Amino acid sequence: MDEPRSIDPIADRFARWCETVVAHLPFGLRRLVPPTFLGFALINSGTFGVDLALLTLFRGGCGLPIWLAVTMAYVCAFTVSFVLNRILNFHSHAPVGRQAAKYLVVIAINYFAFLLGVGGGLAALGVEYHLSRLLAGACEAVFLYSALRWVVFRGRVAEREPEFTPDATCGSSPGIAGPVTHD
């Protein structure tokens, strides 16, 4: 029987690609932008697209109330975000239960503060629901990256990342590439 293939090679390629892109950033940004921030931006941009598509389907296509459409789309999108960030971006091999519990708390705070607070508040004030969702999404991005990096998936990558200084040749960066375990 063939052994199952590991996802780690894909995650390692994703990490190396993010490191390479960050190493080519102009104006000294390579010293300020961690590779996991780029990974987060890519993953969450995709899942935000899923969120908006499902919101449109649930609200526009199914006619669900805005609060229910937003909630259902949000739950689906952030489930995908958790899995992709855990595997591809933060390379976590820690027990999923503890991380999922932390993630649920982060998502609950995010949901009430940004989705219902900012997004729902703007929609209630008459701002078109796609636009209100985009504005809430900008607030979410800052909060979520910070929470994922320093709370949910905290560990060796997050601790070492501020020291990330890629060289001009974009060679491998010591201490960044490779499998990492998290608590």
PDB file of C-alpha atoms in Angstrom:
ATOM      1  CA  MET A   1       0.000   0.000   0.000  1.00  0.00           C
ATOM      2  CA  ASP A   2       1.336   3.434  -0.918  1.00  0.00           C
ATOM      3  CA  GLU A   3       1.978   5.884   1.904  1.00  0.00           C
ATOM      4  CA  PRO A   4      -0.064   9.095   1.823  1.00  0.00           C
ATOM      5  CA  ARG A   5       1.751  12.116   0.440  1.00  0.00           C
ATOM      6  CA  SER A   6       2.757  14.833   2.831  1.00  0.00           C
ATOM      7  CA  ILE A   7       1.452  18.361   2.403  1.00  0.00           C
ATOM      8  CA  ASP A   8       4.719  19.749   3.752  1.00  0.00           C
ATOM      9  CA  PRO A   9       6.414  19.983   0.310  1.00  0.00           C
ATOM     10  CA  ILE A  10       3.577  22.212  -0.865  1.00  0.00           C
ATOM     11  CA  ALA A  11       3.770  24.300   2.299  1.00  0.00           C
ATOM     12  CA  ASP A  12       7.544  24.542   1.954  1.00  0.00           C
ATOM     13  CA  ARG A  13       7.214  25.708  -1.656  1.00  0.00           C
ATOM     14  CA  PHE A  14       4.613  28.288  -0.612  1.00  0.00           C
ATOM     15  CA  ALA A  15       6.924  29.574   2.164  1.00  0.00           C
ATOM     16  CA  ARG A  16       9.941  29.741  -0.175  1.00  0.00           C
ATOM     17  CA  TRP A  17       7.868  31.594  -2.777  1.00  0.00           C
ATOM     18  CA  CYS A  18       6.708  34.122  -0.137  1.00  0.00           C
ATOM     19  CA  GLU A  19      10.305  34.552   1.057  1.00  0.00           C
ATOM     20  CA  THR A  20      11.497  35.124  -2.514  1.00  0.00           C
ATOM     21  CA  VAL A  21       8.798  37.703  -3.240  1.00  0.00           C
ATOM     22  CA  VAL A  22       9.488  39.526   0.041  1.00  0.00           C
ATOM     23  CA  ALA A  23      13.225  39.487  -0.744  1.00  0.00           C
ATOM     24  CA  HIS A  24      12.488  41.436  -3.945  1.00  0.00           C
ATOM     25  CA  LEU A  25      10.363  44.142  -2.338  1.00  0.00           C
ATOM     26  CA  PRO A  26      11.649  47.649  -3.053  1.00  0.00           C
ATOM     27  CA  PHE A  27      12.386  50.568  -0.731  1.00  0.00           C
ATOM     28  CA  GLY A  28      13.632  48.444   2.169  1.00  0.00           C
ATOM     29  CA  LEU A  29      10.223  46.832   2.607  1.00  0.00           C
ATOM     30  CA  ARG A  30      11.858  43.404   2.680  1.00  0.00           C
ATOM     31  CA  ARG A  31      13.079  44.217   6.198  1.00  0.00           C
ATOM     32  CA  LEU A  32       9.571  45.226   7.330  1.00  0.00           C
ATOM     33  CA  VAL A  33       7.280  42.686   5.660  1.00  0.00           C
ATOM     34  CA  PRO A  34       7.429  39.159   7.069  1.00  0.00           C
ATOM     35  CA  PRO A  35       6.859  36.334   4.596  1.00  0.00           C
ATOM     36  CA  THR A  36       3.881  35.149   6.667  1.00  0.00           C
ATOM     37  CA  PHE A  37       2.223  38.531   6.120  1.00  0.00           C
ATOM     38  CA  LEU A  38       2.423  38.007   2.370  1.00  0.00           C
ATOM     39  CA  GLY A  39       1.120  34.452   2.795  1.00  0.00           C
ATOM     40  CA  PHE A  40      -1.726  35.723   4.961  1.00  0.00           C
ATOM     41  CA  ALA A  41      -2.575  38.418   2.421  1.00  0.00           C
ATOM     42  CA  LEU A  42      -2.703  35.889  -0.416  1.00  0.00           C
ATOM     43  CA  ILE A  43      -4.703  33.271   1.483  1.00  0.00           C
ATOM     44  CA  ASN A  44      -7.130  35.715   3.018  1.00  0.00           C
ATOM     45  CA  SER A  45      -7.634  37.611  -0.231  1.00  0.00           C
ATOM     46  CA  GLY A  46      -8.766  34.338  -1.762  1.00  0.00           C
ATOM     47  CA  THR A  47     -10.990  33.442   1.167  1.00  0.00           C
ATOM     48  CA  PHE A  48     -12.378  36.988   1.208  1.00  0.00           C
ATOM     49  CA  GLY A  49     -13.386  36.412  -2.424  1.00  0.00           C
ATOM     50  CA  VAL A  50     -15.121  33.204  -1.308  1.00  0.00           C
ATOM     51  CA  ASP A  51     -16.823  35.198   1.463  1.00  0.00           C
ATOM     52  CA  LEU A  52     -18.108  37.845  -0.971  1.00  0.00           C
ATOM     53  CA  ALA A  53     -19.252  35.247  -3.520  1.00  0.00           C
ATOM     54  CA  LEU A  54     -21.161  33.323  -0.850  1.00  0.00           C
ATOM     55  CA  LEU A  55     -22.583  36.562   0.570  1.00  0.00           C
ATOM     56  CA  THR A  56     -23.875  37.452  -2.888  1.00  0.00           C
ATOM     57  CA  LEU A  57     -25.333  33.962  -3.319  1.00  0.00           C
ATOM     58  CA  PHE A  58     -26.975  33.862   0.111  1.00  0.00           C
ATOM     59  CA  ARG A  59     -28.279  37.474   0.074  1.00  0.00           C
ATOM     60  CA  GLY A  60     -28.842  38.189  -3.609  1.00  0.00           C
ATOM     61  CA  GLY A  61     -29.627  34.688  -4.847  1.00  0.00           C
ATOM     62  CA  CYS A  62     -31.420  33.136  -1.864  1.00  0.00           C
ATOM     63  CA  GLY A  63     -32.829  36.341  -0.370  1.00  0.00           C
ATOM     64  CA  LEU A  64     -31.623  35.551   3.147  1.00  0.00           C
ATOM     65  CA  PRO A  65     -31.596  38.344   5.719  1.00  0.00           C
ATOM     66  CA  ILE A  66     -28.301  40.230   5.682  1.00  0.00           C
ATOM     67  CA  TRP A  67     -27.240  39.043   9.163  1.00  0.00           C
ATOM     68  CA  LEU A  68     -27.752  35.376   8.190  1.00  0.00           C
ATOM     69  CA  ALA A  69     -26.124  35.743   4.766  1.00  0.00           C
ATOM     70  CA  VAL A  70     -23.075  37.466   6.291  1.00  0.00           C
ATOM     71  CA  THR A  71     -22.804  34.854   9.049  1.00  0.00           C
ATOM     72  CA  MET A  72     -23.041  31.837   6.749  1.00  0.00           C
ATOM     73  CA  ALA A  73     -20.542  33.251   4.252  1.00  0.00           C
ATOM     74  CA  TYR A  74     -18.200  34.210   7.079  1.00  0.00           C
ATOM     75  CA  VAL A  75     -18.204  30.765   8.685  1.00  0.00           C
ATOM     76  CA  CYS A  76     -17.441  29.051   5.374  1.00  0.00           C
ATOM     77  CA  ALA A  77     -14.668  31.467   4.384  1.00  0.00           C
ATOM     78  CA  PHE A  78     -12.912  31.471   7.719  1.00  0.00           C
ATOM     79  CA  THR A  79     -12.946  27.715   7.981  1.00  0.00           C
ATOM     80  CA  VAL A  80     -11.016  27.622   4.703  1.00  0.00           C
ATOM     81  CA  SER A  81      -8.739  30.425   5.954  1.00  0.00           C
ATOM     82  CA  PHE A  82      -7.887  28.536   9.161  1.00  0.00           C
ATOM     83  CA  VAL A  83      -6.944  25.361   7.308  1.00  0.00           C
ATOM     84  CA  LEU A  84      -4.852  27.108   4.642  1.00  0.00           C
ATOM     85  CA  ASN A  85      -3.054  29.417   7.095  1.00  0.00           C
ATOM     86  CA  ARG A  86      -2.364  26.524   9.470  1.00  0.00           C
ATOM     87  CA  ILE A  87      -0.880  24.315   6.761  1.00  0.00           C
ATOM     88  CA  LEU A  88       0.624  26.630   4.154  1.00  0.00           C
ATOM     89  CA  ASN A  89       1.477  29.835   5.938  1.00  0.00           C
ATOM     90  CA  PHE A  90       2.337  29.007   9.540  1.00  0.00           C
ATOM     91  CA  HIS A  91       3.383  25.337   8.975  1.00  0.00           C
ATOM     92  CA  SER A  92       1.742  24.262  12.189  1.00  0.00           C
ATOM     93  CA  HIS A  93       1.953  20.693  13.404  1.00  0.00           C
ATOM     94  CA  ALA A  94       0.583  21.484  16.851  1.00  0.00           C
ATOM     95  CA  PRO A  95      -2.609  19.807  18.049  1.00  0.00           C
ATOM     96  CA  VAL A  96      -5.430  21.305  16.048  1.00  0.00           C
ATOM     97  CA  GLY A  97      -7.886  21.358  18.964  1.00  0.00           C
ATOM     98  CA  ARG A  98      -6.126  24.040  20.996  1.00  0.00           C
ATOM     99  CA  GLN A  99      -5.505  26.165  17.925  1.00  0.00           C
ATOM    100  CA  ALA A 100      -9.100  25.777  16.759  1.00  0.00           C
ATOM    101  CA  ALA A 101     -10.345  26.873  20.181  1.00  0.00           C
ATOM    102  CA  LYS A 102      -8.141  29.995  20.071  1.00  0.00           C
ATOM    103  CA  TYR A 103      -9.225  30.634  16.482  1.00  0.00           C
ATOM    104  CA  LEU A 104     -12.901  30.435  17.453  1.00  0.00           C
ATOM    105  CA  VAL A 105     -12.360  33.096  20.118  1.00  0.00           C
ATOM    106  CA  VAL A 106     -10.501  35.312  17.628  1.00  0.00           C
ATOM    107  CA  ILE A 107     -13.206  34.796  15.008  1.00  0.00           C
ATOM    108  CA  ALA A 108     -15.966  35.554  17.524  1.00  0.00           C
ATOM    109  CA  ILE A 109     -14.283  38.830  18.495  1.00  0.00           C
ATOM    110  CA  ASN A 110     -13.727  39.633  14.826  1.00  0.00           C
ATOM    111  CA  TYR A 111     -17.331  38.743  13.964  1.00  0.00           C
ATOM    112  CA  PHE A 112     -18.912  40.970  16.586  1.00  0.00           C
ATOM    113  CA  ALA A 113     -16.481  43.880  16.330  1.00  0.00           C
ATOM    114  CA  PHE A 114     -15.904  44.089  12.599  1.00  0.00           C
ATOM    115  CA  LEU A 115     -18.576  42.164  10.736  1.00  0.00           C
ATOM    116  CA  LEU A 116     -21.578  43.117  12.818  1.00  0.00           C
ATOM    117  CA  GLY A 117     -20.117  46.290  14.311  1.00  0.00           C
ATOM    118  CA  VAL A 118     -18.452  47.921  11.340  1.00  0.00           C
ATOM    119  CA  GLY A 119     -20.021  46.050   8.408  1.00  0.00           C
ATOM    120  CA  GLY A 120     -23.520  45.744   9.856  1.00  0.00           C
ATOM    121  CA  GLY A 121     -23.416  49.273  11.205  1.00  0.00           C
ATOM    122  CA  LEU A 122     -22.471  50.714   7.821  1.00  0.00           C
ATOM    123  CA  ALA A 123     -25.154  48.633   6.076  1.00  0.00           C
ATOM    124  CA  ALA A 124     -27.720  49.882   8.612  1.00  0.00           C
ATOM    125  CA  LEU A 125     -26.641  53.433   7.789  1.00  0.00           C
ATOM    126  CA  GLY A 126     -27.443  52.757   4.126  1.00  0.00           C
ATOM    127  CA  VAL A 127     -24.020  51.811   2.747  1.00  0.00           C
ATOM    128  CA  GLU A 128     -24.381  49.115   0.072  1.00  0.00           C
ATOM    129  CA  TYR A 129     -23.690  45.719   1.654  1.00  0.00           C
ATOM    130  CA  HIS A 130     -20.729  44.824  -0.594  1.00  0.00           C
ATOM    131  CA  LEU A 131     -19.021  48.133   0.211  1.00  0.00           C
ATOM    132  CA  SER A 132     -19.745  47.821   3.926  1.00  0.00           C
ATOM    133  CA  ARG A 133     -18.262  44.310   3.830  1.00  0.00           C
ATOM    134  CA  LEU A 134     -15.125  45.581   2.067  1.00  0.00           C
ATOM    135  CA  LEU A 135     -14.611  48.308   4.669  1.00  0.00           C
ATOM    136  CA  ALA A 136     -15.108  45.817   7.506  1.00  0.00           C
ATOM    137  CA  GLY A 137     -12.672  43.483   5.707  1.00  0.00           C
ATOM    138  CA  ALA A 138      -9.910  46.095   5.834  1.00  0.00           C
ATOM    139  CA  CYS A 139     -10.287  46.323   9.625  1.00  0.00           C
ATOM    140  CA  GLU A 140     -10.416  42.535   9.891  1.00  0.00           C
ATOM    141  CA  ALA A 141      -7.144  42.062   8.007  1.00  0.00           C
ATOM    142  CA  VAL A 142      -5.040  43.915  10.566  1.00  0.00           C
ATOM    143  CA  PHE A 143      -6.713  42.248  13.544  1.00  0.00           C
ATOM    144  CA  LEU A 144      -6.682  38.736  12.082  1.00  0.00           C
ATOM    145  CA  TYR A 145      -3.060  38.687  10.951  1.00  0.00           C
ATOM    146  CA  SER A 146      -1.945  39.898  14.365  1.00  0.00           C
ATOM    147  CA  ALA A 147      -4.102  37.330  16.164  1.00  0.00           C
ATOM    148  CA  LEU A 148      -3.009  34.443  13.923  1.00  0.00           C
ATOM    149  CA  ARG A 149       0.674  35.274  14.151  1.00  0.00           C
ATOM    150  CA  TRP A 150       0.935  36.045  17.850  1.00  0.00           C
ATOM    151  CA  VAL A 151      -1.928  34.069  19.417  1.00  0.00           C
ATOM    152  CA  VAL A 152      -3.296  31.174  17.344  1.00  0.00           C
ATOM    153  CA  PHE A 153      -0.174  29.955  15.544  1.00  0.00           C
ATOM    154  CA  ARG A 154       2.455  31.475  17.811  1.00  0.00           C
ATOM    155  CA  GLY A 155       5.668  29.572  17.801  1.00  0.00           C
ATOM    156  CA  ARG A 156       9.052  29.437  16.179  1.00  0.00           C
ATOM    157  CA  VAL A 157       8.132  31.131  12.891  1.00  0.00           C
ATOM    158  CA  ALA A 158       6.473  34.060  14.637  1.00  0.00           C
ATOM    159  CA  GLU A 159       9.351  34.372  17.110  1.00  0.00           C
ATOM    160  CA  ARG A 160      12.042  34.301  14.417  1.00  0.00           C
ATOM    161  CA  GLU A 161      10.334  36.372  11.755  1.00  0.00           C
ATOM    162  CA  PRO A 162      11.371  39.841  12.972  1.00  0.00           C
ATOM    163  CA  GLU A 163      14.959  38.733  12.411  1.00  0.00           C
ATOM    164  CA  PHE A 164      14.206  37.850   8.771  1.00  0.00           C
ATOM    165  CA  THR A 165      16.646  39.681   6.511  1.00  0.00           C
ATOM    166  CA  PRO A 166      16.900  38.059   3.083  1.00  0.00           C
ATOM    167  CA  ASP A 167      20.079  38.617   1.210  1.00  0.00           C
ATOM    168  CA  ALA A 168      20.215  40.306  -2.177  1.00  0.00           C
ATOM    169  CA  THR A 169      20.674  36.987  -3.975  1.00  0.00           C
ATOM    170  CA  CYS A 170      17.393  35.600  -2.600  1.00  0.00           C
ATOM    171  CA  GLY A 171      19.118  32.520  -1.332  1.00  0.00           C
ATOM    172  CA  SER A 172      17.630  30.583   1.492  1.00  0.00           C
ATOM    173  CA  SER A 173      17.207  32.491   4.720  1.00  0.00           C
ATOM    174  CA  PRO A 174      18.594  30.675   7.745  1.00  0.00           C
ATOM    175  CA  GLY A 175      16.023  30.014  10.396  1.00  0.00           C
ATOM    176  CA  ILE A 176      12.940  30.544   8.230  1.00  0.00           C
ATOM    177  CA  ALA A 177      12.588  27.655   5.792  1.00  0.00           C
ATOM    178  CA  GLY A 178      11.828  24.115   6.801  1.00  0.00           C
ATOM    179  CA  PRO A 179       9.217  22.388   8.903  1.00  0.00           C
ATOM    180  CA  VAL A 180       8.351  24.060  12.163  1.00  0.00           C
ATOM    181  CA  THR A 181       6.412  22.881  15.187  1.00  0.00           C
ATOM    182  CA  HIS A 182       4.166  25.118  17.248  1.00  0.00           C
ATOM    183  CA  ASP A 183       2.605  24.909  20.657  1.00  0.00           C
TER     184      ASP A 183
END
